[in-house]
């Protein structure tokens, strides 16, 4: 039996408004609801409008509500620059959040605690100003947050050296290519650099720090970081259905910001076990036409079946000619957006060709699927380093001198994972991580214990 909270507490979840940050918050919300907590997830009016959602609607057990971030018509795309978006979001978002919380507290659905993504640090300031408990929820891996912690405290000088690897307690030695580009090349990403480093500027005001990871996956990092900045691992936030099948599949209760196509599920059912390469680069990565062509050629040449997610913002970079070649080969399916967890759970999938976004990485690990990694930016290079060298569940592709990963390299990495002994070992390792993930989230596991700790703190608020 799950431990239930008596006297229902109300948690407000405030994600950074993008797919890769909403997903883990939503899944965490569902976990809290399953333990008797009332949860409202607050995203932007732009998201609500583009998805035709109603205020105060329910997504499974989670309440949804919306506030303005100053870009109700066009979202992020409406802003002139990243800097403009972030500063207006803070200005308008703080005001709308304050009003929302005050309105709630005048009803019988007052908020007890605000859980926020530290990429929107101003949320904590508003929560504290209104006398509420505030918990940070880092949606990326602990190691990456610990790197940013070092930069914020001046323990790691940026830009990092291109010849000397970084040494941080609990992490493997990180070479230039393994570090988040925000620290290897901060001048190229000034707004994002400030965003990730500033996460730590008010963290001392947070009552708890939660991370979307599980203890055995990052034990050394969690221990090292906890000496200076105690964190509780509460992940993976992969839905229980996919992990241990004890909770019914609630595939409809997800917030897909892209139009979903579920047809690949029946397509996969007709394919032999481990015969399909699943290709997806998340919700933000956009490759050049040249890189897309190399990927397409490689996929065709491998001779394997492949399912390739190309969201609508990215399709223009695959030429019509390549699209026809893919169709003619008869083994490839291109879709706009899939139910990724269901795809990764399908026995037909033999490997995941991924950008190593943290959600995709965790999902592959927890579903026992080995990876072929093509990281691009933000946390992805560091995630890929762990995938290849620490967890040993994948292989990272190498770029040529022009920054392009050539078709031969892609083909050869895919063959290693799909056909070679090393790939078989990766699959065995992935199965081990899958079992450890299940152990962490089932009753008595480390993440389950930490979620209960969070709830105990809630009761005190
Ligand atoms: C972004 C960053 O790029 C990533 O590095 C960071 O860790 C989180 O924010 P994104 O690029 O979208 O995220 O990648 P990822 O973290 O992998 O998240 C994508 C999510 O979309 C996953 O939960 C995945 O299951 C889901 N997805 C993807 C689908 O549901 N269907 C798809 O077709 C593709």
Short mmCIF file of C-alpha atoms and ligand atoms in Angstrom, two decimals:
data_model
loop_
_atom_site.label_atom_id
_atom_site.label_comp_id
_atom_site.label_asym_id
_atom_site.label_seq_id
_atom_site.Cartn_x
_atom_site.Cartn_y
_atom_site.Cartn_z
CA UNK A 1 0.00 0.00 0.00
CA UNK A 2 1.18 3.53 -0.81
CA UNK A 3 1.75 5.88 2.14
CA UNK A 4 -1.10 8.45 1.98
CA UNK A 5 -1.11 12.00 3.27
CA UNK A 6 -3.88 12.83 5.67
CA UNK A 7 -5.33 16.33 5.17
CA UNK A 8 -4.69 16.86 1.48
CA UNK A 9 -1.82 19.29 0.81
CA UNK A 10 -1.70 21.40 -2.34
CA UNK A 11 1.50 21.66 -4.40
CA UNK A 12 1.94 24.13 -7.24
CA UNK A 13 4.39 22.92 -9.90
CA UNK A 14 5.97 25.57 -12.09
CA UNK A 15 8.04 24.16 -14.97
CA UNK A 16 10.21 26.04 -17.44
CA UNK A 17 7.77 26.16 -20.39
CA UNK A 18 9.29 23.66 -22.80
CA UNK A 19 8.60 19.98 -23.55
CA UNK A 20 11.77 18.62 -21.95
CA UNK A 21 11.05 20.45 -18.69
CA UNK A 22 7.28 19.97 -18.56
CA UNK A 23 7.46 16.16 -18.96
CA UNK A 24 9.41 15.36 -15.78
CA UNK A 25 7.36 17.84 -13.71
CA UNK A 26 4.12 16.32 -14.93
CA UNK A 27 5.26 12.79 -14.12
CA UNK A 28 6.45 13.88 -10.68
CA UNK A 29 3.05 15.55 -10.18
CA UNK A 30 1.32 12.26 -10.96
CA UNK A 31 3.47 10.45 -8.41
CA UNK A 32 2.55 12.98 -5.75
CA UNK A 33 -1.14 12.64 -6.64
CA UNK A 34 -0.87 8.85 -6.28
CA UNK A 35 0.26 9.51 -2.71
CA UNK A 36 -2.72 11.71 -1.90
CA UNK A 37 -1.30 15.18 -2.66
CA UNK A 38 -3.30 17.67 -4.71
CA UNK A 39 -1.14 19.07 -7.52
CA UNK A 40 -1.71 21.97 -9.88
CA UNK A 41 0.74 22.42 -12.73
CA UNK A 42 1.04 25.97 -13.98
CA UNK A 43 2.24 26.61 -17.51
CA UNK A 44 1.79 29.46 -19.94
CA UNK A 45 -1.28 30.87 -21.67
CA UNK A 46 0.52 30.33 -24.97
CA UNK A 47 0.72 26.57 -24.27
CA UNK A 48 -2.91 26.46 -23.17
CA UNK A 49 -4.04 28.28 -26.33
CA UNK A 50 -1.96 26.25 -28.72
CA UNK A 51 -3.23 23.01 -27.17
CA UNK A 52 -6.84 24.21 -26.71
CA UNK A 53 -6.71 23.50 -22.99
CA UNK A 54 -9.13 24.96 -20.46
CA UNK A 55 -8.02 26.58 -17.20
CA UNK A 56 -8.53 24.35 -14.17
CA UNK A 57 -8.85 21.30 -16.44
CA UNK A 58 -7.63 17.91 -15.31
CA UNK A 59 -4.88 15.87 -16.91
CA UNK A 60 -5.48 12.53 -15.19
CA UNK A 61 -5.18 13.44 -11.54
CA UNK A 62 -3.20 16.65 -12.12
CA UNK A 63 -4.92 20.05 -12.27
CA UNK A 64 -3.71 22.38 -15.02
CA UNK A 65 -3.70 26.14 -14.89
CA UNK A 66 -2.07 28.89 -16.90
CA UNK A 67 -0.49 32.30 -16.42
CA UNK A 68 0.98 34.82 -18.79
CA UNK A 69 4.71 34.90 -19.48
CA UNK A 70 4.23 38.00 -21.63
CA UNK A 71 4.12 36.01 -24.88
CA UNK A 72 0.55 34.71 -25.04
CA UNK A 73 0.31 34.88 -28.85
CA UNK A 74 3.53 33.30 -30.10
CA UNK A 75 5.44 31.93 -27.10
CA UNK A 76 9.23 31.86 -27.28
CA UNK A 77 9.16 32.35 -31.07
CA UNK A 78 7.49 35.75 -30.56
CA UNK A 79 10.48 37.15 -28.64
CA UNK A 80 13.23 39.10 -30.41
CA UNK A 81 15.97 37.19 -28.58
CA UNK A 82 16.54 34.69 -25.78
CA UNK A 83 17.50 37.61 -23.50
CA UNK A 84 14.25 39.45 -24.24
CA UNK A 85 12.20 36.32 -23.69
CA UNK A 86 13.79 35.51 -20.34
CA UNK A 87 13.60 39.01 -18.93
CA UNK A 88 9.97 39.57 -19.98
CA UNK A 89 9.02 36.11 -18.74
CA UNK A 90 10.48 37.03 -15.35
CA UNK A 91 8.78 40.41 -15.24
CA UNK A 92 5.31 39.32 -16.41
CA UNK A 93 5.58 35.79 -14.96
CA UNK A 94 6.36 37.00 -11.41
CA UNK A 95 3.39 39.35 -11.45
CA UNK A 96 0.96 36.75 -12.85
CA UNK A 97 2.26 34.06 -10.46
CA UNK A 98 1.81 36.34 -7.44
CA UNK A 99 -1.77 37.09 -8.49
CA UNK A 100 -2.49 33.41 -9.12
CA UNK A 101 -1.23 32.29 -5.70
CA UNK A 102 -3.13 35.08 -3.92
CA UNK A 103 -6.33 34.15 -5.73
CA UNK A 104 -5.89 30.50 -4.75
CA UNK A 105 -5.30 31.36 -1.11
CA UNK A 106 -8.54 33.29 -0.96
CA UNK A 107 -10.34 30.06 -1.99
CA UNK A 108 -10.27 26.77 -0.10
CA UNK A 109 -7.56 25.54 -2.47
CA UNK A 110 -4.66 27.52 -1.04
CA UNK A 111 -1.15 26.50 -2.04
CA UNK A 112 1.11 24.87 0.59
CA UNK A 113 4.28 24.52 -1.45
CA UNK A 114 5.69 25.68 -4.77
CA UNK A 115 7.93 23.26 -6.69
CA UNK A 116 9.85 25.12 -9.39
CA UNK A 117 12.42 24.41 -12.07
CA UNK A 118 15.50 26.44 -11.07
CA UNK A 119 15.65 27.76 -14.63
CA UNK A 120 12.78 30.01 -13.47
CA UNK A 121 14.42 31.13 -10.20
CA UNK A 122 12.07 34.07 -9.74
CA UNK A 123 9.32 31.57 -8.87
CA UNK A 124 11.11 30.85 -5.58
CA UNK A 125 11.34 34.57 -4.80
CA UNK A 126 7.57 34.93 -5.24
CA UNK A 127 6.87 31.81 -3.12
CA UNK A 128 9.07 33.08 -0.29
CA UNK A 129 7.62 36.60 -0.46
CA UNK A 130 4.19 34.99 0.09
CA UNK A 131 5.48 32.86 2.96
CA UNK A 132 5.26 29.50 1.17
CA UNK A 133 7.48 26.44 1.24
CA UNK A 134 9.59 26.28 -1.95
CA UNK A 135 11.32 23.24 -3.40
CA UNK A 136 13.67 23.33 -6.37
CA UNK A 137 13.30 20.48 -8.85
CA UNK A 138 16.35 20.10 -11.09
CA UNK A 139 15.04 18.35 -14.18
CA UNK A 140 18.53 17.63 -15.58
CA UNK A 141 21.10 15.19 -14.22
CA UNK A 142 22.84 15.87 -10.94
CA UNK A 143 26.32 15.97 -12.53
CA UNK A 144 25.37 18.82 -14.86
CA UNK A 145 23.88 20.84 -12.01
CA UNK A 146 27.02 20.24 -9.98
CA UNK A 147 29.12 21.65 -12.84
CA UNK A 148 26.97 24.80 -12.85
CA UNK A 149 27.28 24.96 -9.06
CA UNK A 150 31.07 25.04 -9.48
CA UNK A 151 30.88 27.83 -12.02
CA UNK A 152 28.50 29.90 -9.86
CA UNK A 153 30.86 29.65 -6.86
CA UNK A 154 33.95 30.43 -8.92
CA UNK A 155 35.34 26.91 -8.40
CA UNK A 156 35.46 26.31 -12.13
CA UNK A 157 36.79 29.11 -14.34
CA UNK A 158 35.07 29.63 -17.67
CA UNK A 159 35.61 29.29 -20.54
CA UNK A 160 37.19 25.98 -19.63
CA UNK A 161 40.48 25.03 -21.23
CA UNK A 162 40.26 23.15 -24.51
CA UNK A 163 43.35 21.09 -23.61
CA UNK A 164 43.02 20.42 -19.86
CA UNK A 165 40.18 18.18 -18.69
CA UNK A 166 37.91 19.35 -15.83
CA UNK A 167 38.21 17.48 -12.57
CA UNK A 168 35.19 17.70 -10.23
CA UNK A 169 34.65 15.35 -7.28
CA UNK A 170 32.19 12.58 -8.15
CA UNK A 171 32.42 13.12 -11.92
CA UNK A 172 34.67 11.41 -14.46
CA UNK A 173 37.35 13.67 -15.98
CA UNK A 174 35.51 15.82 -18.50
CA UNK A 175 37.21 16.85 -21.71
CA UNK A 176 36.19 19.97 -23.61
CA UNK A 177 33.74 18.03 -25.80
CA UNK A 178 32.05 16.48 -22.73
CA UNK A 179 31.23 19.72 -20.92
CA UNK A 180 27.98 21.63 -21.42
CA UNK A 181 28.72 24.19 -24.19
CA UNK A 182 27.37 26.88 -21.85
CA UNK A 183 30.61 26.52 -19.88
CA UNK A 184 32.98 25.59 -22.69
CA UNK A 185 31.80 28.53 -24.80
CA UNK A 186 29.81 30.93 -22.58
CA UNK A 187 30.31 33.87 -24.94
CA UNK A 188 28.37 32.00 -27.62
CA UNK A 189 25.40 31.46 -25.27
CA UNK A 190 25.44 34.49 -22.89
CA UNK A 191 21.75 34.32 -21.94
CA UNK A 192 21.71 30.55 -21.37
CA UNK A 193 25.03 30.74 -19.52
CA UNK A 194 23.52 33.24 -17.11
CA UNK A 195 20.33 31.19 -16.81
CA UNK A 196 22.03 27.95 -15.78
CA UNK A 197 24.58 29.53 -13.47
CA UNK A 198 22.07 31.85 -11.79
CA UNK A 199 20.06 28.79 -10.71
CA UNK A 200 22.23 28.82 -7.60
CA UNK A 201 21.87 32.50 -6.74
CA UNK A 202 18.85 32.08 -4.44
CA UNK A 203 18.98 28.32 -3.84
CA UNK A 204 19.75 28.84 -0.13
CA UNK A 205 16.15 30.06 0.25
CA UNK A 206 14.71 26.74 -1.05
CA UNK A 207 13.45 24.31 1.59
CA UNK A 208 14.43 21.23 -0.42
CA UNK A 209 16.39 20.43 -3.58
CA UNK A 210 15.04 17.57 -5.69
CA UNK A 211 16.74 16.01 -8.73
CA UNK A 212 15.32 13.92 -11.55
CA UNK A 213 17.80 11.09 -11.17
CA UNK A 214 18.16 8.04 -8.94
CA UNK A 215 20.81 7.43 -6.33
CA UNK A 216 22.59 4.41 -7.80
CA UNK A 217 22.81 6.08 -11.19
CA UNK A 218 24.80 9.03 -9.85
CA UNK A 219 25.80 7.96 -6.34
CA UNK A 220 29.25 9.58 -6.37
CA UNK A 221 27.97 12.90 -7.71
CA UNK A 222 24.99 12.96 -5.35
CA UNK A 223 27.28 12.29 -2.38
CA UNK A 224 29.80 14.94 -3.45
CA UNK A 225 27.17 17.60 -4.21
CA UNK A 226 25.23 16.83 -1.02
CA UNK A 227 28.24 17.80 1.11
CA UNK A 228 27.82 21.41 -0.03
CA UNK A 229 24.29 21.50 -1.43
CA UNK A 230 22.10 18.58 -0.22
CA UNK A 231 19.96 17.06 -2.96
CA UNK A 232 17.28 14.38 -2.91
CA UNK A 233 16.99 12.11 -5.95
CA UNK A 234 13.35 11.47 -6.76
CA UNK A 235 13.57 10.01 -10.28
CA UNK A 236 13.39 8.61 -12.76
CA UNK A 237 10.13 10.36 -13.51
CA UNK A 238 9.41 7.73 -16.16
CA UNK A 239 5.80 6.63 -15.53
CA UNK A 240 5.47 3.50 -13.42
CA UNK A 241 3.49 1.77 -16.12
CA UNK A 242 6.54 1.60 -18.29
CA UNK A 243 8.79 0.56 -15.44
CA UNK A 244 6.90 -2.11 -13.57
CA UNK A 245 3.46 -2.15 -15.21
CA UNK A 246 1.72 -1.76 -11.84
CA UNK A 247 -0.08 1.47 -12.73
CA UNK A 248 -2.44 1.48 -15.73
CA UNK A 249 -1.07 3.06 -18.88
CA UNK A 250 -2.25 6.67 -18.95
CA UNK A 251 -0.90 7.56 -22.38
CA UNK A 252 -3.59 10.20 -22.85
CA UNK A 253 -2.50 12.10 -19.79
CA UNK A 254 0.61 13.69 -21.24
CA UNK A 255 1.15 17.21 -22.56
CA UNK A 256 2.46 16.81 -26.10
CA UNK A 257 3.36 20.21 -27.49
CA UNK A 258 3.54 18.62 -30.95
CA UNK A 259 0.86 16.80 -32.88
CA UNK A 260 1.04 13.16 -31.88
CA UNK A 261 1.08 10.28 -34.34
CA UNK A 262 0.47 6.90 -32.68
CA UNK A 263 0.61 4.89 -35.92
CA UNK A 264 4.23 3.76 -35.28
CA UNK A 265 3.00 1.51 -32.47
CA UNK A 266 1.13 -0.80 -34.86
CA UNK A 267 4.01 -0.47 -37.39
CA UNK A 268 6.47 -1.62 -34.69
CA UNK A 269 4.28 -4.58 -33.77
CA UNK A 270 4.87 -6.06 -37.22
CA UNK A 271 8.66 -5.88 -36.94
CA UNK A 272 10.96 -8.58 -35.54
CA UNK A 273 12.55 -8.08 -32.12
CA UNK A 274 15.46 -5.63 -32.03
CA UNK A 275 15.23 -4.89 -35.74
CA UNK A 276 14.36 -1.17 -35.57
CA UNK A 277 16.49 1.92 -34.98
CA UNK A 278 14.43 4.55 -33.15
CA UNK A 279 15.69 8.02 -34.12
CA UNK A 280 14.65 11.13 -32.23
CA UNK A 281 16.44 14.34 -31.29
CA UNK A 282 13.86 15.74 -28.89
CA UNK A 283 11.91 18.94 -29.10
CA UNK A 284 14.60 21.52 -29.82
CA UNK A 285 17.58 20.21 -31.81
CA UNK A 286 17.63 21.37 -35.41
CA UNK A 287 20.29 19.93 -37.74
CA UNK A 288 21.54 21.52 -40.93
CA UNK A 289 20.31 20.09 -44.24
CA UNK A 290 23.77 18.62 -44.77
CA UNK A 291 23.68 16.77 -41.43
CA UNK A 292 20.14 15.55 -42.12
CA UNK A 293 21.30 14.14 -45.45
CA UNK A 294 24.18 12.27 -43.79
CA UNK A 295 21.77 10.79 -41.23
CA UNK A 296 19.25 9.80 -43.90
CA UNK A 297 21.87 8.13 -46.11
CA UNK A 298 23.33 6.26 -43.15
CA UNK A 299 19.94 4.99 -42.01
CA UNK A 300 19.12 3.73 -45.50
CA UNK A 301 22.53 2.09 -45.89
CA UNK A 302 22.40 0.18 -42.58
CA UNK A 303 19.65 -2.02 -43.98
CA UNK A 304 17.73 -1.91 -40.67
CA UNK A 305 14.19 -0.68 -40.18
CA UNK A 306 14.02 2.81 -38.75
CA UNK A 307 11.45 5.07 -37.16
CA UNK A 308 12.54 8.72 -37.33
CA UNK A 309 10.81 11.56 -35.45
CA UNK A 310 11.15 14.85 -37.34
CA UNK A 311 8.96 17.52 -35.68
CA UNK A 312 7.35 20.05 -38.02
CA UNK A 313 9.87 22.83 -37.20
CA UNK A 314 12.60 20.58 -38.56
CA UNK A 315 11.10 18.92 -41.66
CA UNK A 316 12.29 21.67 -44.03
CA UNK A 317 15.86 20.48 -43.42
CA UNK A 318 15.21 17.09 -44.99
CA UNK A 319 15.18 17.54 -48.75
CA UNK A 320 12.30 16.24 -50.84
CA UNK A 321 14.76 14.02 -52.69
CA UNK A 322 15.94 12.36 -49.44
CA UNK A 323 12.32 11.94 -48.33
CA UNK A 324 11.65 10.04 -51.58
CA UNK A 325 14.74 7.86 -51.11
CA UNK A 326 13.58 6.94 -47.62
CA UNK A 327 10.13 6.07 -48.91
CA UNK A 328 11.64 4.00 -51.73
CA UNK A 329 13.82 1.95 -49.38
CA UNK A 330 10.62 0.66 -47.74
CA UNK A 331 12.13 0.31 -44.28
CA UNK A 332 11.81 3.81 -42.89
CA UNK A 333 8.91 5.61 -41.23
CA UNK A 334 9.06 9.36 -40.58
CA UNK A 335 6.64 10.91 -38.10
CA UNK A 336 6.06 14.28 -36.47
CA UNK A 337 5.88 13.11 -32.83
CA UNK A 338 5.40 9.66 -31.25
CA UNK A 339 4.43 8.29 -27.85
CA UNK A 340 8.17 7.84 -27.16
CA UNK A 341 7.82 5.76 -24.01
CA UNK A 342 5.64 3.25 -25.80
CA UNK A 343 8.09 3.13 -28.67
CA UNK A 344 11.06 2.51 -26.38
CA UNK A 345 9.08 -0.18 -24.52
CA UNK A 346 8.48 -2.07 -27.75
CA UNK A 347 10.64 -5.19 -28.27
CA UNK A 348 11.12 -4.31 -31.94
CA UNK A 349 13.40 -1.39 -31.00
CA UNK A 350 17.06 -2.42 -31.11
CA UNK A 351 18.70 0.93 -30.40
CA UNK A 352 17.91 4.58 -29.80
CA UNK A 353 19.74 7.08 -32.01
CA UNK A 354 19.40 10.13 -29.74
CA UNK A 355 20.63 13.65 -28.97
CA UNK A 356 20.89 12.57 -25.30
CA UNK A 357 18.44 15.08 -23.87
CA UNK A 358 18.11 14.13 -20.21
CA UNK A 359 14.56 12.80 -20.53
CA UNK A 360 15.38 10.67 -23.55
CA UNK A 361 18.53 9.37 -21.85
CA UNK A 362 16.69 8.42 -18.66
CA UNK A 363 13.83 6.89 -20.62
CA UNK A 364 16.22 4.70 -22.66
CA UNK A 365 18.13 3.67 -19.54
CA UNK A 366 14.97 2.82 -17.67
CA UNK A 367 13.54 0.83 -20.54
CA UNK A 368 16.79 -1.03 -21.20
CA UNK A 369 17.49 0.36 -24.68
CA UNK A 370 21.15 0.96 -25.75
CA UNK A 371 21.95 4.30 -27.37
CA UNK A 372 23.81 5.81 -30.28
CA UNK A 373 24.54 9.36 -29.17
CA UNK A 374 24.70 12.54 -31.21
CA UNK A 375 24.65 15.25 -28.50
CA UNK A 376 24.33 18.88 -29.61
CA UNK A 377 24.15 21.41 -26.82
CA UNK A 378 23.11 22.23 -23.20
CA UNK A 379 23.47 19.14 -20.95
CA UNK A 380 23.60 16.66 -23.85
CA UNK A 381 27.41 16.24 -24.24
CA UNK A 382 27.76 15.48 -20.51
CA UNK A 383 24.83 13.06 -20.60
CA UNK A 384 26.50 11.33 -23.58
CA UNK A 385 29.80 11.08 -21.67
CA UNK A 386 28.02 9.19 -18.87
CA UNK A 387 26.11 7.02 -21.37
CA UNK A 388 29.35 5.90 -23.02
CA UNK A 389 31.95 5.84 -20.25
CA UNK A 390 30.14 5.54 -16.92
CA UNK A 391 26.97 3.54 -17.54
CA UNK A 392 28.34 1.85 -20.66
CA UNK A 393 25.02 1.74 -22.45
CA UNK A 394 25.90 3.49 -25.68
CA UNK A 395 28.41 4.90 -28.08
CA UNK A 396 29.03 8.53 -29.02
CA UNK A 397 29.55 9.51 -32.64
CA UNK A 398 32.54 11.56 -33.73
CA UNK A 399 32.32 14.72 -35.82
CA UNK A 400 34.71 15.52 -38.66
CA UNK A 401 36.79 18.71 -38.73
CA UNK A 402 33.77 20.67 -40.08
CA UNK A 403 31.51 19.61 -37.23
CA UNK A 404 29.55 17.13 -39.38
CA UNK A 405 29.01 13.51 -38.40
CA UNK A 406 29.49 11.61 -41.64
CA UNK A 407 27.33 8.76 -42.89
CA UNK A 408 30.10 6.16 -42.47
CA UNK A 409 30.58 7.10 -38.82
CA UNK A 410 26.82 6.96 -38.20
CA UNK A 411 26.51 3.59 -39.91
CA UNK A 412 29.44 2.10 -38.07
CA UNK A 413 28.20 3.27 -34.63
CA UNK A 414 24.73 1.88 -35.34
CA UNK A 415 26.24 -1.46 -36.39
CA UNK A 416 28.25 -1.65 -33.16
CA UNK A 417 25.09 -1.33 -31.09
CA UNK A 418 22.80 -3.44 -33.29
CA UNK A 419 25.18 -6.26 -34.27
CA UNK A 420 28.43 -6.42 -32.31
CA UNK A 421 29.42 -8.02 -29.01
CA UNK A 422 29.91 -4.54 -27.51
CA UNK A 423 26.29 -3.76 -28.34
CA UNK A 424 25.18 -6.97 -26.63
CA UNK A 425 27.09 -5.89 -23.51
CA UNK A 426 25.45 -2.46 -23.65
CA UNK A 427 22.05 -4.14 -23.73
CA UNK A 428 22.95 -6.21 -20.65
CA UNK A 429 24.12 -3.05 -18.86
CA UNK A 430 20.96 -1.22 -19.86
CA UNK A 431 18.88 -4.05 -18.37
CA UNK A 432 20.85 -3.65 -15.13
CA UNK A 433 20.05 0.10 -14.99
CA UNK A 434 16.44 -0.63 -15.76
CA UNK A 435 16.23 -2.96 -12.74
CA UNK A 436 17.93 -0.37 -10.52
CA UNK A 437 15.52 2.33 -11.70
CA UNK A 438 12.56 0.14 -10.80
CA UNK A 439 14.13 -0.57 -7.40
CA UNK A 440 14.55 3.19 -6.76
CA UNK A 441 10.92 4.09 -7.41
CA UNK A 442 9.18 1.10 -5.86
CA UNK A 443 8.11 1.23 -2.24
CA UNK A 444 11.13 1.47 0.06
CA UNK A 445 13.48 2.43 -2.80
CA UNK A 446 15.68 5.54 -2.53
CA UNK A 447 13.55 7.77 -4.74
CA UNK A 448 10.30 6.58 -3.17
CA UNK A 449 11.77 7.26 0.26
CA UNK A 450 12.84 10.77 -0.80
CA UNK A 451 9.40 11.54 -2.23
CA UNK A 452 7.91 10.50 1.12
CA UNK A 453 10.42 12.82 2.85
CA UNK A 454 9.24 15.66 0.65
CA UNK A 455 5.64 14.88 1.61
CA UNK A 456 6.55 14.79 5.32
CA UNK A 457 8.03 18.29 4.91
CA UNK A 458 4.80 19.35 3.23
CA UNK A 459 2.79 18.20 6.19
CA UNK A 460 4.89 20.47 8.42
CA UNK A 461 4.29 23.52 6.20
C1 LIG B 1 15.46 19.85 -23.55
C2 LIG B 1 16.98 19.75 -23.74
O1 LIG B 1 17.34 19.75 -25.07
C3 LIG B 1 17.51 18.55 -23.00
O2 LIG B 1 18.88 18.41 -23.24
C4 LIG B 1 17.26 18.79 -21.55
O3 LIG B 1 17.82 17.75 -20.79
C5 LIG B 1 15.78 18.94 -21.31
O4 LIG B 1 15.24 19.98 -22.13
P1 LIG B 1 14.56 18.03 -25.39
O5 LIG B 1 15.60 18.47 -26.33
O6 LIG B 1 13.18 18.13 -25.85
O7 LIG B 1 14.71 18.73 -23.95
O8 LIG B 1 14.94 16.49 -25.08
P2 LIG B 1 14.55 15.48 -23.95
O9 LIG B 1 15.07 15.89 -22.62
O10 LIG B 1 14.99 14.16 -24.41
O11 LIG B 1 12.96 15.53 -23.87
C6 LIG B 1 12.13 15.15 -24.92
C7 LIG B 1 10.86 14.56 -24.35
O12 LIG B 1 9.91 14.49 -25.38
C8 LIG B 1 11.04 13.16 -23.80
O13 LIG B 1 10.33 13.02 -22.58
C9 LIG B 1 10.43 12.26 -24.86
O14 LIG B 1 9.83 11.09 -24.36
C10 LIG B 1 9.39 13.16 -25.47
N1 LIG B 1 9.16 12.82 -26.87
C11 LIG B 1 10.12 13.01 -27.81
C12 LIG B 1 7.93 12.30 -27.21
O15 LIG B 1 7.06 12.10 -26.36
N2 LIG B 1 7.72 11.98 -28.51
C13 LIG B 1 8.64 12.18 -29.48
O16 LIG B 1 8.33 11.87 -30.63
C14 LIG B 1 9.89 12.71 -29.12
#
